[in-house]
mmCIF file of C-alpha atoms in Angstrom:
data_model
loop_
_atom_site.group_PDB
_atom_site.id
_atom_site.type_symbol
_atom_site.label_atom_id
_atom_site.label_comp_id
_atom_site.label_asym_id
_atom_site.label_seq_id
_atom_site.Cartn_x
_atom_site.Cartn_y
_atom_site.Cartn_z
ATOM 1 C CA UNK A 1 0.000 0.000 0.000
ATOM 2 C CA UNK A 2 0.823 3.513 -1.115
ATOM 3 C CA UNK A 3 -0.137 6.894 1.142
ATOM 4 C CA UNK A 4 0.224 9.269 -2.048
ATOM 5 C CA UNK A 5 -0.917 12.783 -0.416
ATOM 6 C CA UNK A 6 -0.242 12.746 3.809
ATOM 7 C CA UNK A 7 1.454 15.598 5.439
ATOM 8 C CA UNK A 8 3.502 14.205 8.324
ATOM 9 C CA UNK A 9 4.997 17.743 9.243
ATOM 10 C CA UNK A 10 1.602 18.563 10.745
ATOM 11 C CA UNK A 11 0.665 17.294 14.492
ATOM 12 C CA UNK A 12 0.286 15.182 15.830
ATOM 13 C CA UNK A 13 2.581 13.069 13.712
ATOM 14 C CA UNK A 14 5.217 15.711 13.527
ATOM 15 C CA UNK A 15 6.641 15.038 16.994
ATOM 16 C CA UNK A 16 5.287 11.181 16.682
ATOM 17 C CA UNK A 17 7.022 10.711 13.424
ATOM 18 C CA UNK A 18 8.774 6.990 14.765
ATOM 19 C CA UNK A 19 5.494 5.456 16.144
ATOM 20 C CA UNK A 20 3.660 7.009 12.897
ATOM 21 C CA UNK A 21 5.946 4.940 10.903
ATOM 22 C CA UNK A 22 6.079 1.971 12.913
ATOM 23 C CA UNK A 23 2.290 1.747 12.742
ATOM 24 C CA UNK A 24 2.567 2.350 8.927
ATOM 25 C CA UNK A 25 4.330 -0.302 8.345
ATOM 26 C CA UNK A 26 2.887 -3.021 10.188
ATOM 27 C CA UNK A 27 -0.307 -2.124 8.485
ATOM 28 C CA UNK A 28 1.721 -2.900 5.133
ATOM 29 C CA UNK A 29 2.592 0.988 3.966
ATOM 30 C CA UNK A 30 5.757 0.832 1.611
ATOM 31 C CA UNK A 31 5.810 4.751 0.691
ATOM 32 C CA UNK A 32 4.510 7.333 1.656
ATOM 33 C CA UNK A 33 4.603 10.929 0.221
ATOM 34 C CA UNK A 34 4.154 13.826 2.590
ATOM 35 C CA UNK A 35 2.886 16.577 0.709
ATOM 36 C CA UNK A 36 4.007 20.687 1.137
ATOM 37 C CA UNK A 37 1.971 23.251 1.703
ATOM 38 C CA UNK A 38 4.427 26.017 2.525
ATOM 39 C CA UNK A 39 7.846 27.468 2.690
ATOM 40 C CA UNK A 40 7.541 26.455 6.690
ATOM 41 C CA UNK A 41 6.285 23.012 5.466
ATOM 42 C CA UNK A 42 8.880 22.784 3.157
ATOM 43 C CA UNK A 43 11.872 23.226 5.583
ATOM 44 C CA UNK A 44 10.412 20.138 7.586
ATOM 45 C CA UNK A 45 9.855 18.167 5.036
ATOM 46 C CA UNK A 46 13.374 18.128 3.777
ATOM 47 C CA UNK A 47 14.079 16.350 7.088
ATOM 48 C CA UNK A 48 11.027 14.482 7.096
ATOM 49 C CA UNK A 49 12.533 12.601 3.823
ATOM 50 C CA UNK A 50 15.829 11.752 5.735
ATOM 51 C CA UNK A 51 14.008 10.369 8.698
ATOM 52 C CA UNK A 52 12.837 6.729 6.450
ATOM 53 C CA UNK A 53 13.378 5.782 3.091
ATOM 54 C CA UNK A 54 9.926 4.901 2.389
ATOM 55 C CA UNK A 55 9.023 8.400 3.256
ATOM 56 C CA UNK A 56 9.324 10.840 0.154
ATOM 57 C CA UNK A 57 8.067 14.565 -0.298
ATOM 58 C CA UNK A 58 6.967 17.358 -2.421
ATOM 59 C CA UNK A 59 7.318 21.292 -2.646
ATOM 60 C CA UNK A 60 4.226 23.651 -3.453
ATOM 61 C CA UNK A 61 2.242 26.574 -1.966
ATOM 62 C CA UNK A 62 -1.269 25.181 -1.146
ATOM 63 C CA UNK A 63 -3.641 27.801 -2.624
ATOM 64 C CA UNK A 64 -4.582 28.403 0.867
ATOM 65 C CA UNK A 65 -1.180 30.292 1.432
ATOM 66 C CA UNK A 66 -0.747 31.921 -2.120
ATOM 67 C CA UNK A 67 -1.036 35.580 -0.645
ATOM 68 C CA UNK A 68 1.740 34.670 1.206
ATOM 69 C CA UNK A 69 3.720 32.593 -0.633
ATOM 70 C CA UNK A 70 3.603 34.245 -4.055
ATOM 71 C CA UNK A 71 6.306 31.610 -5.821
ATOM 72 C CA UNK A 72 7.635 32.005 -9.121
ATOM 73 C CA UNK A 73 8.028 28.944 -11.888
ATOM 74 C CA UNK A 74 12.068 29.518 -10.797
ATOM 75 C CA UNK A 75 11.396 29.297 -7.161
ATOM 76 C CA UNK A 76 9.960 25.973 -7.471
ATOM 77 C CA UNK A 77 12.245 24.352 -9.537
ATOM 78 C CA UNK A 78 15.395 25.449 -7.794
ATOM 79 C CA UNK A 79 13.748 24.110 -4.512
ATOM 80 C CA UNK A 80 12.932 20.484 -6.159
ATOM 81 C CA UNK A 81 16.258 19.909 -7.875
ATOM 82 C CA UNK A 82 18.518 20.054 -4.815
ATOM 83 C CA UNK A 83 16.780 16.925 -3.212
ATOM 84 C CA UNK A 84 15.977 13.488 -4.970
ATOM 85 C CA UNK A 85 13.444 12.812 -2.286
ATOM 86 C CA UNK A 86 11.451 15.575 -3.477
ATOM 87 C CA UNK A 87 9.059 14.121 -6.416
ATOM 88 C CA UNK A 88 6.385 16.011 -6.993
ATOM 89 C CA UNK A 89 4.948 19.254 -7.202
ATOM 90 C CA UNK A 90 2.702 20.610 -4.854
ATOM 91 C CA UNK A 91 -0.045 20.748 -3.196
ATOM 92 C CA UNK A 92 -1.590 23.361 -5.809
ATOM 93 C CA UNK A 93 -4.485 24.475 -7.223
ATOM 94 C CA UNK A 94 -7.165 26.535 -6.849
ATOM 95 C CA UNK A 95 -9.326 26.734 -3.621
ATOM 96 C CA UNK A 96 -12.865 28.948 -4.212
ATOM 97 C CA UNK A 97 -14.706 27.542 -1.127
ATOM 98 C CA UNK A 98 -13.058 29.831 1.249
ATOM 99 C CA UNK A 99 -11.449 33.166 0.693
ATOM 100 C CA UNK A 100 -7.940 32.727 2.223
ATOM 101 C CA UNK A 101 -6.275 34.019 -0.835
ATOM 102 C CA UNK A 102 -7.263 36.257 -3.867
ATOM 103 C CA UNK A 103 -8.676 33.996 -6.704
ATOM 104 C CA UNK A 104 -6.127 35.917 -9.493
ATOM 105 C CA UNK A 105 -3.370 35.103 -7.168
ATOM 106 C CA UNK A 106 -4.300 31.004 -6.805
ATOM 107 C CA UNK A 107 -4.395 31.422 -10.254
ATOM 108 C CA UNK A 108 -0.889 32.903 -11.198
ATOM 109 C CA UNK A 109 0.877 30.237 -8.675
ATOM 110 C CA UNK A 110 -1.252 27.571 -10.038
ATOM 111 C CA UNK A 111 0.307 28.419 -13.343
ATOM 112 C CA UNK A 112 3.853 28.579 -12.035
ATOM 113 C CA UNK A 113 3.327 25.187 -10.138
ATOM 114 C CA UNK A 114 2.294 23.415 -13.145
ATOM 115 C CA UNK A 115 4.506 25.107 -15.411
ATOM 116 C CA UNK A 116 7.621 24.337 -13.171
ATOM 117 C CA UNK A 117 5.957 20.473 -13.172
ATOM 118 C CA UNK A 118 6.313 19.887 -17.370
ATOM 119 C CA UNK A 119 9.994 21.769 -17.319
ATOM 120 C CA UNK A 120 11.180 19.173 -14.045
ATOM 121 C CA UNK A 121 8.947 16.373 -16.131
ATOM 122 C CA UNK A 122 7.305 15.900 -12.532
ATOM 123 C CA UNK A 123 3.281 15.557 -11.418
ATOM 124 C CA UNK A 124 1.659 17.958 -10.548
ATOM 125 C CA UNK A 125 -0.879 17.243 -7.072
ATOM 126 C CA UNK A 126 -3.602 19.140 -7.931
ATOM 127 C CA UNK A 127 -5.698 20.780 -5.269
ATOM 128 C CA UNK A 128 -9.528 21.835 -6.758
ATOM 129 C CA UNK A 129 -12.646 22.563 -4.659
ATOM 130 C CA UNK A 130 -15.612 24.865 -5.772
ATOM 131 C CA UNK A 131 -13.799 25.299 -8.981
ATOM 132 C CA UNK A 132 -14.343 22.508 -11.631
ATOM 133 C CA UNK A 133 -14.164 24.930 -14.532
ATOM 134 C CA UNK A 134 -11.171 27.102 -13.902
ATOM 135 C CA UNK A 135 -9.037 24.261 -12.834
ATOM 136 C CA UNK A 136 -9.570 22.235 -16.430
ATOM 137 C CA UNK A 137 -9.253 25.412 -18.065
ATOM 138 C CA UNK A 138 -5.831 25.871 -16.737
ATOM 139 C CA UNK A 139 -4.995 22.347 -17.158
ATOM 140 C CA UNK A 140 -6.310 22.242 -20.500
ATOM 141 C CA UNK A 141 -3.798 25.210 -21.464
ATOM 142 C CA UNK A 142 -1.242 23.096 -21.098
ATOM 143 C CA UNK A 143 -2.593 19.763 -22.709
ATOM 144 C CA UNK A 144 0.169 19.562 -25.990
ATOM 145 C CA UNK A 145 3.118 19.908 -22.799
ATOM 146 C CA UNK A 146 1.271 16.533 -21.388
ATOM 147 C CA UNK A 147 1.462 17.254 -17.596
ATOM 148 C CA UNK A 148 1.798 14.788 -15.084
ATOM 149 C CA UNK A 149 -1.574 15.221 -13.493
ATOM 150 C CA UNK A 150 -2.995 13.744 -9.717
ATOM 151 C CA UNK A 151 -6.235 14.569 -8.601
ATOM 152 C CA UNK A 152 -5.766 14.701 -5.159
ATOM 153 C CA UNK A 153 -8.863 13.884 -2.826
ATOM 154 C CA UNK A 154 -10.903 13.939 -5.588
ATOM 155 C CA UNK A 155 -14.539 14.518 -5.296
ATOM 156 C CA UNK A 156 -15.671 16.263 -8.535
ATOM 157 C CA UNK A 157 -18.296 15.139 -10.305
ATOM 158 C CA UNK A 158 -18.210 12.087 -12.668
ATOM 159 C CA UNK A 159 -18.401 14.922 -15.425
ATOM 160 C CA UNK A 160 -15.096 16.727 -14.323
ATOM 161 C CA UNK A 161 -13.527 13.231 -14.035
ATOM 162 C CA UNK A 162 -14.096 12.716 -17.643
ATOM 163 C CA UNK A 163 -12.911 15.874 -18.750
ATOM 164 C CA UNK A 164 -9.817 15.207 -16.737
ATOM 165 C CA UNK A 165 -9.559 11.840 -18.217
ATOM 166 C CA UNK A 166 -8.823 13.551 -21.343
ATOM 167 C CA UNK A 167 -5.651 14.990 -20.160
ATOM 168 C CA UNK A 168 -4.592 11.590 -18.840
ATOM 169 C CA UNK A 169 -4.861 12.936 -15.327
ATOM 170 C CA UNK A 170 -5.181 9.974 -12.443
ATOM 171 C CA UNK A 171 -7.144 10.766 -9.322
ATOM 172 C CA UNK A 172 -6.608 9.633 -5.324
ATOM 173 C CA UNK A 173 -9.092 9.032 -3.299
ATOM 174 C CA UNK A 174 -9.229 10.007 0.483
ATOM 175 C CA UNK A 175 -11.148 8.442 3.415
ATOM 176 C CA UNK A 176 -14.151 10.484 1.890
ATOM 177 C CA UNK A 177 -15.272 7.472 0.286
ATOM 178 C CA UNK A 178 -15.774 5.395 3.078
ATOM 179 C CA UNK A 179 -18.234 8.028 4.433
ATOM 180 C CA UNK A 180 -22.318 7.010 4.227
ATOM 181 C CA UNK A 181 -23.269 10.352 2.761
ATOM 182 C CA UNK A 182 -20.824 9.392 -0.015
ATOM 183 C CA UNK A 183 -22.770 7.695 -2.886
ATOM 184 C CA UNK A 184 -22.291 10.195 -5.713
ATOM 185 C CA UNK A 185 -18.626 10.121 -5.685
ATOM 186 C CA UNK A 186 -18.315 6.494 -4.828
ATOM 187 C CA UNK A 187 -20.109 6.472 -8.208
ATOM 188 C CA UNK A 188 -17.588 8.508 -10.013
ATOM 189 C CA UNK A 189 -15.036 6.420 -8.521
ATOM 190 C CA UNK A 190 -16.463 3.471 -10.211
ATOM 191 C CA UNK A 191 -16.604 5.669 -13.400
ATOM 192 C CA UNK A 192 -12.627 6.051 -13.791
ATOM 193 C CA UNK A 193 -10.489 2.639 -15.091
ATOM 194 C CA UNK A 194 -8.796 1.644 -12.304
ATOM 195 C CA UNK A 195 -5.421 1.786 -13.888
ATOM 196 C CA UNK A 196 -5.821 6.227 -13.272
ATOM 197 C CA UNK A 197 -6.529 5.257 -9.642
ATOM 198 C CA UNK A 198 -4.461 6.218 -6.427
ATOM 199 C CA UNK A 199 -4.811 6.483 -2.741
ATOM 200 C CA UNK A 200 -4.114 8.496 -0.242
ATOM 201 C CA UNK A 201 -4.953 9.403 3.678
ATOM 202 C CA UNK A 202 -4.923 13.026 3.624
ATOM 203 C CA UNK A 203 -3.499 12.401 7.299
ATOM 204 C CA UNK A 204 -4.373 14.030 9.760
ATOM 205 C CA UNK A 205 -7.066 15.210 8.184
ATOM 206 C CA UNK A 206 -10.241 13.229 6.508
ATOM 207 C CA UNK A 207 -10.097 10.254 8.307
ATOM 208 C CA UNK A 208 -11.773 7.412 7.156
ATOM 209 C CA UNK A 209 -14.284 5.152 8.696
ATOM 210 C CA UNK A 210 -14.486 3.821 11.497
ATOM 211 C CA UNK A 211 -11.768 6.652 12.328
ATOM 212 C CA UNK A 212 -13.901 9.534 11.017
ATOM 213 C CA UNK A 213 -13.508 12.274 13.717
ATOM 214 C CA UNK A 214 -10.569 11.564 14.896
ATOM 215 C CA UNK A 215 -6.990 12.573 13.941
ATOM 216 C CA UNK A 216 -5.821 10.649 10.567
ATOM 217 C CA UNK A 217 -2.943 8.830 9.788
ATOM 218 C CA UNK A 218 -1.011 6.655 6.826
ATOM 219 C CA UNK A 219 -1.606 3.436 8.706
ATOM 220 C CA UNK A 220 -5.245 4.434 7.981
ATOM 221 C CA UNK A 221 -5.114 3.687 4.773
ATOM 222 C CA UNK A 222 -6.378 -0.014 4.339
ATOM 223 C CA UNK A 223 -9.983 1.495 5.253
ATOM 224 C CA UNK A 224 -9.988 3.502 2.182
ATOM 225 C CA UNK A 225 -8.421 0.966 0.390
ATOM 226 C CA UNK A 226 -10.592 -1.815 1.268
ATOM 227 C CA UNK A 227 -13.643 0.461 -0.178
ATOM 228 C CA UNK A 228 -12.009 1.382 -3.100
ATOM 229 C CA UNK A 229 -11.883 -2.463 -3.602
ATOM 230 C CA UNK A 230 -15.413 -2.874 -2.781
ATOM 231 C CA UNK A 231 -16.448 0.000 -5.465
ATOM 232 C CA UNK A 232 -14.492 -1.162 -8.120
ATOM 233 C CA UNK A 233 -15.531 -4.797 -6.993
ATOM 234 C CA UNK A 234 -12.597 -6.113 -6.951
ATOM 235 C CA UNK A 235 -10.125 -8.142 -4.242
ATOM 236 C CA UNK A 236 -8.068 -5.832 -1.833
ATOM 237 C CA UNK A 237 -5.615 -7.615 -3.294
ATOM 238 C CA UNK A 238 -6.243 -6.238 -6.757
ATOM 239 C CA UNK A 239 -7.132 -2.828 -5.696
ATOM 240 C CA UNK A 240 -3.279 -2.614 -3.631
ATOM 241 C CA UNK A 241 -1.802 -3.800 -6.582
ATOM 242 C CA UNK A 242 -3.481 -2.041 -8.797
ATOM 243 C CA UNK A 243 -3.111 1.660 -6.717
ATOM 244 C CA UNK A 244 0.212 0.598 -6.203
ATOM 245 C CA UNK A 245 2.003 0.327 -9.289
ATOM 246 C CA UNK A 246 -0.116 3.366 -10.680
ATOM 247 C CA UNK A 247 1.881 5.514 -7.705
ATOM 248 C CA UNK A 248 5.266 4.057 -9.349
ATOM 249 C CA UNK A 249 4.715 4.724 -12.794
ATOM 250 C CA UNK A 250 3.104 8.267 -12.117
ATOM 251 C CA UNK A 251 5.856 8.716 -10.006
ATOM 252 C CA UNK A 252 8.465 7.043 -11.863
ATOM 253 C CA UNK A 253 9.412 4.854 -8.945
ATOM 254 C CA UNK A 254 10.381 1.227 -8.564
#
């Protein structure tokens, strides 16, 4: 099993980090990606990567944090290229639910993020609430570059995923699935092949059930797995495997 979007910097699994990982792994986790959010993120997750070699990371300014941390394409890339542990770009995207940043500043950084993604030939993890359109508009600019595209914690509608599909984009699902009130996207999550599928905690946020309401972690991750399984109707077996080797050859991993 694969945690593809986690962010271990945050508490409680910052200052927990050995027992987080020793619970991982008994629960059968062989990577796990902790994902950035800031420049403050960012510094701890470059230490994060030492701690474990299953444990790899990421660099990107949430669109939370774009006022901020208003990054150029440059920025980006010179952070990613001085670490081999960093694989990814991200968290970004565009965030029109709340109002924590200017919408024409998510915008410009979500440029920049993907941008700096095609020039590193890196994914980009994709961040998109209550904004469907503007986020495949921007990704759609860049269709004839062929970005690396993850849908992370997907739960757009089975119309966006199609779109999406389009640009070869896979998608992760979060503990959100497990969740009762969660028919329509377990729906669209039957709607994409399983071979564009990932999966992914979220930790320490979103966690799944029988864990909803408390604080999330990696080890977590058989409960969403084991519904992803039972969606796609499939073994757990299948759907690990399956999730699995989609991380590696997104993330060009072995």
């Amino acid at each position: 099993m694969i945690d593809s979007h986690c962010h271990l910097d945050h508490e409680p699994m910052f200052s927990d980090l050995k027992n987080v990982l020793h619970r991982s792994k008994l629960a059968g986790v062989k990577k796990i990606l902790s994902i950035c959010t800031t420049n403050e993120s960012f510094k701890r997750i470059k230490n994060i990567v030492q701690f474990d070699p299953i444990i790899y990371g990421t660099y990107g300014i949430h669109p939370h944090e774009t006022s901020k941390h208003n990054v150029s394409k440059e920025e980006i890339i010179q952070n990613v290229i001085k670490n081999d542990k960093i694989i990814a770009i991200g968290e970004s995207g565009l965030d029109f639910y709340y109002t924590h940043s200017d919408k024409n500043i998510q915008i410009i950084n979500f440029k920049n993020h993907i941008e700096a993604a095609i020039d590193l030939n890196l994914p980009i993890i994709v961040h998109s609430r209550n904004a469907e359109i503007e986020t495949f508009e921007i990704l759609n600019l860049y269709k004839n570059k062929k970005p690396k595209i993850l849908m992370h914690c997907f739960t757009g509608s089975i119309e966006f995923a199609k779109k999406l599909l389009k640009l070869n984009s896979y998608f992760s699902a979060s503990g959100i699935i497990t969740f009762k009130n969660s028919l329509d996207l377990q729906k669209t999550f039957d709607s994409i092949p399983i071979d564009k599928l990932l999966v992914e905690t979220d930790s320490p946020f979103l966690a799944p059930s029988p864990h909803r309401g408390r604080k999330n972690e990696p080890c977590y991750i058989t409960h969403t797995l084991e519904k992803l399984a039972e969606i796609k109707k499939i073994s757990f077996k299948e759907a690990d495997l399956k999730t699995t080797e989609n991380f590696n050859i997104l993330f060009n991993l072995n």
